XYZ file of C-alpha atoms in Angstrom:
441
model
C 41.474 108.573 86.333
C 43.547 106.105 84.222
C 46.350 108.633 83.990
C 46.432 109.148 87.741
C 46.763 105.327 88.239
C 49.631 105.240 85.751
C 51.385 108.019 87.696
C 50.872 106.260 91.025
C 52.287 103.030 89.700
C 55.205 104.903 88.157
C 55.939 106.594 91.504
C 55.802 103.265 93.296
C 58.180 101.710 90.794
C 60.597 104.590 91.212
C 60.456 104.344 94.983
C 61.102 100.578 94.921
C 63.953 100.849 92.377
C 65.626 103.807 94.139
C 65.573 102.207 97.590
C 69.214 101.778 98.686
C 70.882 103.098 95.497
C 71.758 106.594 96.583
C 73.392 105.784 99.999
C 76.994 106.922 100.348
C 79.594 104.839 102.241
C 80.183 106.154 105.739
C 83.952 105.970 106.691
C 84.956 104.197 109.891
C 86.549 107.479 111.085
C 85.606 111.091 110.782
C 87.933 113.372 108.858
C 88.926 115.076 112.173
C 89.708 111.754 113.800
C 91.841 110.742 110.850
C 93.692 114.058 110.730
C 94.463 113.803 114.475
C 95.928 110.357 114.055
C 97.972 111.403 110.965
C 99.357 114.343 113.053
C 100.301 112.045 115.973
C 102.317 109.575 113.731
C 105.925 110.911 113.268
C 107.892 110.863 110.009
C 110.770 108.396 109.593
C 113.085 111.359 109.956
C 111.967 111.756 113.558
C 112.677 108.060 114.281
C 115.969 107.283 112.617
C 118.886 109.495 113.701
C 121.865 108.335 111.693
C 122.549 110.592 108.657
C 123.949 107.672 106.705
C 120.667 105.714 107.055
C 118.566 108.793 106.185
C 120.592 109.297 103.104
C 119.989 105.709 101.990
C 116.334 105.975 102.653
C 116.019 109.151 100.673
C 117.876 107.588 97.713
C 115.603 104.518 97.783
C 112.450 106.618 97.869
C 113.707 108.576 94.867
C 114.967 105.666 92.784
C 113.250 102.387 93.808
C 111.508 100.928 90.729
C 108.694 99.153 92.709
C 107.763 102.457 94.372
C 107.894 104.344 91.061
C 105.522 101.725 89.500
C 103.202 102.090 92.383
C 103.127 105.824 91.785
C 102.219 105.196 88.117
C 99.358 103.022 89.239
C 98.081 105.991 91.272
C 98.320 108.141 88.166
C 96.325 105.570 86.143
C 93.654 105.497 88.882
C 93.408 109.277 88.730
C 92.776 109.132 84.982
C 90.059 106.517 85.452
C 88.428 108.610 88.155
C 88.404 111.636 85.761
C 86.762 109.472 83.154
C 84.105 108.352 85.661
C 83.319 112.023 86.517
C 83.026 112.889 82.814
C 80.389 110.148 82.407
C 77.863 112.795 83.552
C 78.306 114.605 80.256
C 76.473 113.752 77.059
C 78.159 111.644 74.427
C 78.492 113.527 71.153
C 79.426 112.003 67.819
C 80.328 113.997 64.723
C 80.547 112.999 61.033
C 78.587 110.749 58.804
C 77.960 109.830 55.200
C 76.193 111.773 52.460
C 73.183 110.069 50.925
C 72.031 110.926 47.399
C 68.949 109.809 45.420
C 69.460 107.858 42.199
C 66.897 108.311 39.358
C 65.577 105.348 37.393
C 67.735 106.477 34.570
C 70.833 105.979 36.765
C 71.627 109.650 37.212
C 72.284 111.030 40.702
C 69.873 113.645 41.862
C 72.137 116.038 43.896
C 69.122 118.181 44.717
C 67.972 115.504 47.111
C 71.316 115.148 48.827
C 71.100 114.419 52.626
C 73.896 114.390 55.181
C 74.134 113.180 58.768
C 76.146 115.787 60.582
C 76.262 114.080 64.082
C 74.327 112.754 67.026
C 74.271 112.916 70.774
C 73.002 110.896 73.692
C 72.729 111.544 77.403
C 71.875 109.013 80.057
C 69.799 110.622 82.843
C 71.287 109.454 86.062
C 68.004 109.160 87.955
C 68.838 105.857 89.557
C 72.466 106.538 90.437
C 74.363 104.307 88.044
C 76.840 106.990 87.094
C 77.113 108.241 90.654
C 77.935 104.874 92.048
C 80.463 104.142 89.329
C 82.138 107.433 90.116
C 82.183 106.550 93.801
C 83.626 103.201 93.036
C 86.329 104.765 90.903
C 87.065 107.185 93.789
C 87.460 104.259 96.197
C 89.681 102.394 93.803
C 91.872 105.470 93.471
C 92.139 105.875 97.231
C 92.923 102.176 97.595
C 95.724 102.382 94.985
C 97.146 105.424 96.887
C 97.004 103.407 100.095
C 98.977 100.636 98.282
C 101.579 103.185 97.260
C 101.886 104.314 100.910
C 102.219 100.713 102.007
C 104.965 100.204 99.451
C 106.707 103.341 100.635
C 106.562 102.152 104.286
C 107.704 98.682 103.379
C 110.665 100.234 101.408
C 111.697 102.469 104.347
C 111.524 99.521 106.703
C 113.503 97.301 104.297
C 116.269 99.828 103.916
C 116.469 100.326 107.690
C 116.473 96.588 108.426
C 119.160 95.932 105.847
C 121.212 98.854 107.148
C 121.116 97.516 110.696
C 121.923 93.984 109.420
C 125.018 95.461 107.770
C 125.997 97.109 111.061
C 125.571 93.841 112.885
C 127.656 91.947 110.258
C 130.402 94.586 110.363
C 130.590 94.246 114.171
C 130.499 90.398 114.039
C 133.309 90.371 111.505
C 135.346 92.723 113.620
C 134.777 90.469 116.670
C 135.688 87.382 114.569
C 138.821 89.036 113.170
C 139.876 89.913 116.731
C 139.318 86.316 117.789
C 141.236 85.071 114.827
C 144.189 87.284 115.776
C 144.031 85.923 119.358
C 143.823 82.260 118.084
C 146.901 83.015 115.849
C 148.818 84.177 118.943
C 147.665 81.185 120.910
C 148.769 78.803 118.173
C 152.259 80.340 118.193
C 152.418 80.183 121.975
C 151.261 76.544 122.165
C 153.827 75.602 119.577
C 156.508 77.208 121.583
C 155.334 75.294 124.633
C 155.383 72.080 122.649
C 158.956 72.735 121.576
C 159.798 73.266 125.297
C 158.218 69.982 126.120
C 155.332 71.466 128.073
C 152.561 70.502 125.645
C 151.944 67.780 123.098
C 150.782 67.592 119.456
C 147.139 67.224 120.494
C 147.132 70.642 122.137
C 148.716 72.207 119.069
C 146.134 70.566 116.703
C 143.221 71.607 118.958
C 144.343 75.265 118.769
C 144.979 75.152 115.103
C 141.444 73.558 114.503
C 139.850 76.466 116.474
C 141.880 79.025 114.571
C 140.821 77.726 111.148
C 137.209 77.359 112.231
C 137.235 81.012 113.354
C 138.928 82.037 110.122
C 136.295 80.204 107.984
C 133.484 81.829 110.034
C 134.872 85.242 109.199
C 134.914 84.409 105.506
C 131.270 83.261 105.691
C 130.279 86.454 107.412
C 132.031 88.460 104.693
C 130.087 86.598 102.067
C 126.814 87.293 103.863
C 127.762 90.972 104.156
C 128.462 91.167 100.461
C 125.017 89.593 99.706
C 123.342 91.993 102.106
C 125.038 94.982 100.457
C 123.716 93.707 97.070
C 120.228 93.497 98.563
C 120.612 97.112 99.625
C 121.577 98.143 96.097
C 118.465 96.484 94.789
C 116.379 98.560 97.214
C 118.268 101.686 96.098
C 117.868 100.635 92.395
C 121.550 101.398 91.952
C 124.038 98.615 91.246
C 127.127 100.808 91.785
C 126.145 102.690 94.892
C 128.567 102.722 97.916
C 126.794 101.755 101.090
C 128.023 104.257 103.587
C 127.278 103.432 107.180
C 128.322 103.861 110.789
C 129.387 101.333 113.386
C 127.358 99.243 115.788
C 127.120 100.751 119.203
C 125.423 99.567 122.405
C 123.844 103.020 122.847
C 120.551 102.351 121.042
C 119.097 105.805 121.683
C 121.842 107.395 119.706
C 120.613 105.555 116.599
C 116.861 105.391 116.840
C 114.095 107.083 118.865
C 112.645 104.047 120.609
C 110.453 106.085 122.932
C 108.600 107.939 120.209
C 107.531 104.849 118.344
C 106.751 102.826 121.456
C 104.649 105.647 122.853
C 102.263 105.714 119.913
C 98.717 104.766 120.477
C 97.524 101.367 119.137
C 94.691 103.329 117.596
C 97.220 104.487 114.955
C 96.751 101.146 113.130
C 93.445 102.479 111.882
C 95.386 104.633 109.418
C 97.865 101.954 108.444
C 97.952 101.721 104.619
C 96.820 98.099 104.384
C 93.971 98.774 106.805
C 92.850 101.800 104.894
C 93.088 99.802 101.609
C 90.805 97.177 103.242
C 88.357 99.888 104.072
C 88.464 101.272 100.530
C 87.667 97.698 99.275
C 84.710 97.775 101.695
C 83.573 101.109 100.228
C 83.797 99.683 96.706
C 81.628 96.720 97.741
C 79.105 99.022 99.423
C 78.669 101.041 96.175
C 78.664 97.809 94.112
C 75.526 96.847 96.032
C 73.940 100.154 95.082
C 74.986 99.708 91.428
C 73.542 96.214 91.357
C 70.210 97.561 92.614
C 70.389 100.433 90.102
C 70.774 97.948 87.313
C 67.296 96.652 88.188
C 65.888 100.041 87.489
C 64.881 101.702 84.171
C 67.578 103.072 81.924
C 66.430 106.603 80.849
C 68.331 108.402 78.100
C 67.838 111.267 75.706
C 69.264 111.186 72.209
C 69.271 113.558 69.189
C 70.718 113.967 65.774
C 71.322 116.759 63.388
C 71.562 116.464 59.638
C 71.021 118.079 56.259
C 68.474 117.164 53.686
C 67.033 118.825 50.604
C 68.808 122.044 51.514
C 67.394 122.154 55.063
C 68.992 121.600 58.416
C 67.078 118.884 60.316
C 67.040 118.206 64.061
C 65.671 115.160 65.812
C 65.174 114.422 69.521
C 64.376 110.912 70.883
C 63.782 109.727 74.529
C 64.404 106.103 75.512
C 63.204 104.206 78.537
C 64.373 100.666 79.009
C 63.065 98.762 81.972
C 64.654 95.333 82.692
C 61.857 92.887 83.252
C 63.537 89.494 83.232
C 67.247 88.953 82.535
C 67.303 85.173 83.313
C 67.539 86.192 87.043
C 71.016 87.825 86.497
C 70.120 91.269 87.924
C 68.638 89.830 91.156
C 71.364 87.348 91.534
C 73.996 90.141 91.190
C 72.310 92.109 93.998
C 72.479 89.004 96.253
C 76.136 88.374 95.286
C 77.010 91.991 95.916
C 75.454 91.887 99.358
C 77.376 88.700 100.173
C 80.589 90.322 99.068
C 79.862 93.301 101.290
C 79.687 91.040 104.291
C 82.922 89.367 103.177
C 84.762 92.693 103.003
C 83.367 93.816 106.372
C 84.972 90.692 107.861
C 88.207 91.334 105.850
C 88.411 94.873 107.242
C 87.929 93.637 110.816
C 90.626 90.981 110.239
C 93.035 93.594 108.823
C 92.582 95.594 112.043
C 93.100 92.585 114.174
C 96.304 91.494 112.392
C 97.648 95.103 112.592
C 97.111 95.221 116.289
C 98.718 91.863 116.760
C 101.795 92.964 114.859
C 102.101 96.089 116.968
C 101.797 94.140 120.160
C 104.370 91.559 119.027
C 106.846 94.296 118.064
C 106.433 96.115 121.352
C 106.883 92.772 123.302
C 110.051 92.038 121.230
C 111.572 95.424 122.048
C 110.871 95.049 125.739
C 112.357 91.514 125.752
C 115.504 92.351 123.866
C 116.091 95.522 125.841
C 115.771 93.592 129.113
C 118.652 91.335 127.940
C 121.102 94.094 127.160
C 122.676 94.122 130.609
C 122.807 90.297 130.690
C 124.638 90.029 127.432
C 127.051 92.851 128.379
C 127.831 91.166 131.681
C 128.372 87.870 129.976
C 130.942 89.441 127.583
C 132.849 90.917 130.530
C 132.750 87.597 132.420
C 134.107 85.707 129.467
C 136.892 88.248 129.028
C 137.927 87.736 132.655
C 137.659 84.023 132.269
C 139.993 84.086 129.205
C 142.581 86.138 130.893
C 142.475 83.869 133.981
C 142.869 80.644 131.990
C 145.655 82.091 129.949
C 147.563 83.022 133.138
C 146.931 79.625 134.667
C 148.250 77.903 131.499
C 151.237 80.189 131.380
C 152.261 79.193 134.926
C 151.439 75.532 134.437
C 148.308 75.417 136.612
C 145.756 75.111 133.792
C 145.198 73.151 130.637
C 144.948 74.185 127.018
C 141.422 72.875 126.965
C 140.383 75.584 129.463
C 141.889 78.274 127.202
C 140.119 76.753 124.143
C 136.776 76.783 125.880
C 137.259 80.321 127.264
C 138.153 81.822 123.843
C 135.243 80.132 122.077
C 132.930 81.268 124.835
C 134.121 84.831 124.575
C 133.539 84.938 120.835
C 130.085 83.380 121.188
C 129.234 86.041 123.898
C 130.398 88.868 121.664
C 128.427 87.576 118.694
C 125.307 87.124 120.779
C 125.625 90.568 122.267
C 125.916 92.155 118.861
C 122.979 90.108 117.678
C 120.854 91.328 120.577
C 121.614 94.935 119.806
C 120.637 94.421 116.146
C 117.469 92.658 117.308
C 116.422 95.796 119.291
C 116.979 98.019 116.251
C 115.176 95.741 113.827
C 112.253 95.316 116.250
C 111.844 99.054 116.388
C 111.797 99.048 112.567
C 109.061 96.307 112.762
C 107.083 98.502 115.115
C 107.596 101.523 112.872
C 106.112 99.516 109.909
C 103.328 97.891 112.032
C 102.122 101.435 112.986
C 101.809 102.342 109.258
C 105.281 103.364 108.352
C 105.321 106.574 110.284
C 104.540 108.854 107.403
């Protein structure tokens, strides 16, 4: 009767301890849902059309040091996961020291020589410690892989953004050089008019001031372009690479597939690398709760040793059961802390989803806004070109003033610069949307 009671109490203890330690984290999406989303998200090769940009992206993906370091971190996580899986196996130790008996006379009695050949121990994973540690290692490995994908997406986006910034600067420099040439001609013309008595020194000085301001602006743009090229070389991890590129064009569709990116479902943010990494952190926290509960349960292990003594081979087998009774409240406290952390990471995951959706919506809104301004900026440039021609004719025939020409030329350059900037803003906003949707693997 006493033995039956002991068995009943043991069964109850096992039931209490094992409650909540074997549960496995349930992903937010099924594998089929995730595969469907992955299939719907296009590669960057389907988004960017310029061969020069694709070549730069491929070079960066192959050479970038940050991405290569991220890849090494994935390799390290793989090794740690392998170690966690091997924890199911026994621990075996070989070797030892010979022990001999010394007689009262001081002589060594080699007939009673003993030798410890080795030992082994094996923790029986009844309460899921090893299983939960393995699951935590798997989640860590998946999270590190997500961080690598995030680094890859960020790198592709950075190369594309830098590339389009260079196209913008090239176009703005070309417009500034053209304006500088126009100002140079205007300065010569106004000087000739001064010599003919038609204008005064104030007019000449005003034109010269605008000419030098435009010239200085061109030099500043060239300095910015050089710095941007150096930034690209950092992304490529190549300090001597030539940055081949095309020219800025108003035809956006020839450069980038706006429709494909804009048409993706907002649901795609669920497979964004940072969102997936947040979910893997949630999975780790879930299994940490299980592990904390398992640490309140008995530690059962089997050990053995093999040796040699007095000419005979000796085996020993020992079983150990260690039940934590009171550990200054540390075990119970750890369970409570783990549960609190689980709630924290649940909120972090929800916040990651919210932020991802907001970034997508902002990028889509930016694209729509910038594209709606294309015609306005184009019409403004044409209007300023007509205004400049008209004021130049009026001044030539004595019906206008040099101030009108000054204003018209400055307005034309401003309109051209703004038009180029708007085109670049569209391209960069598409890159932002590309990244917000997870980098389009």
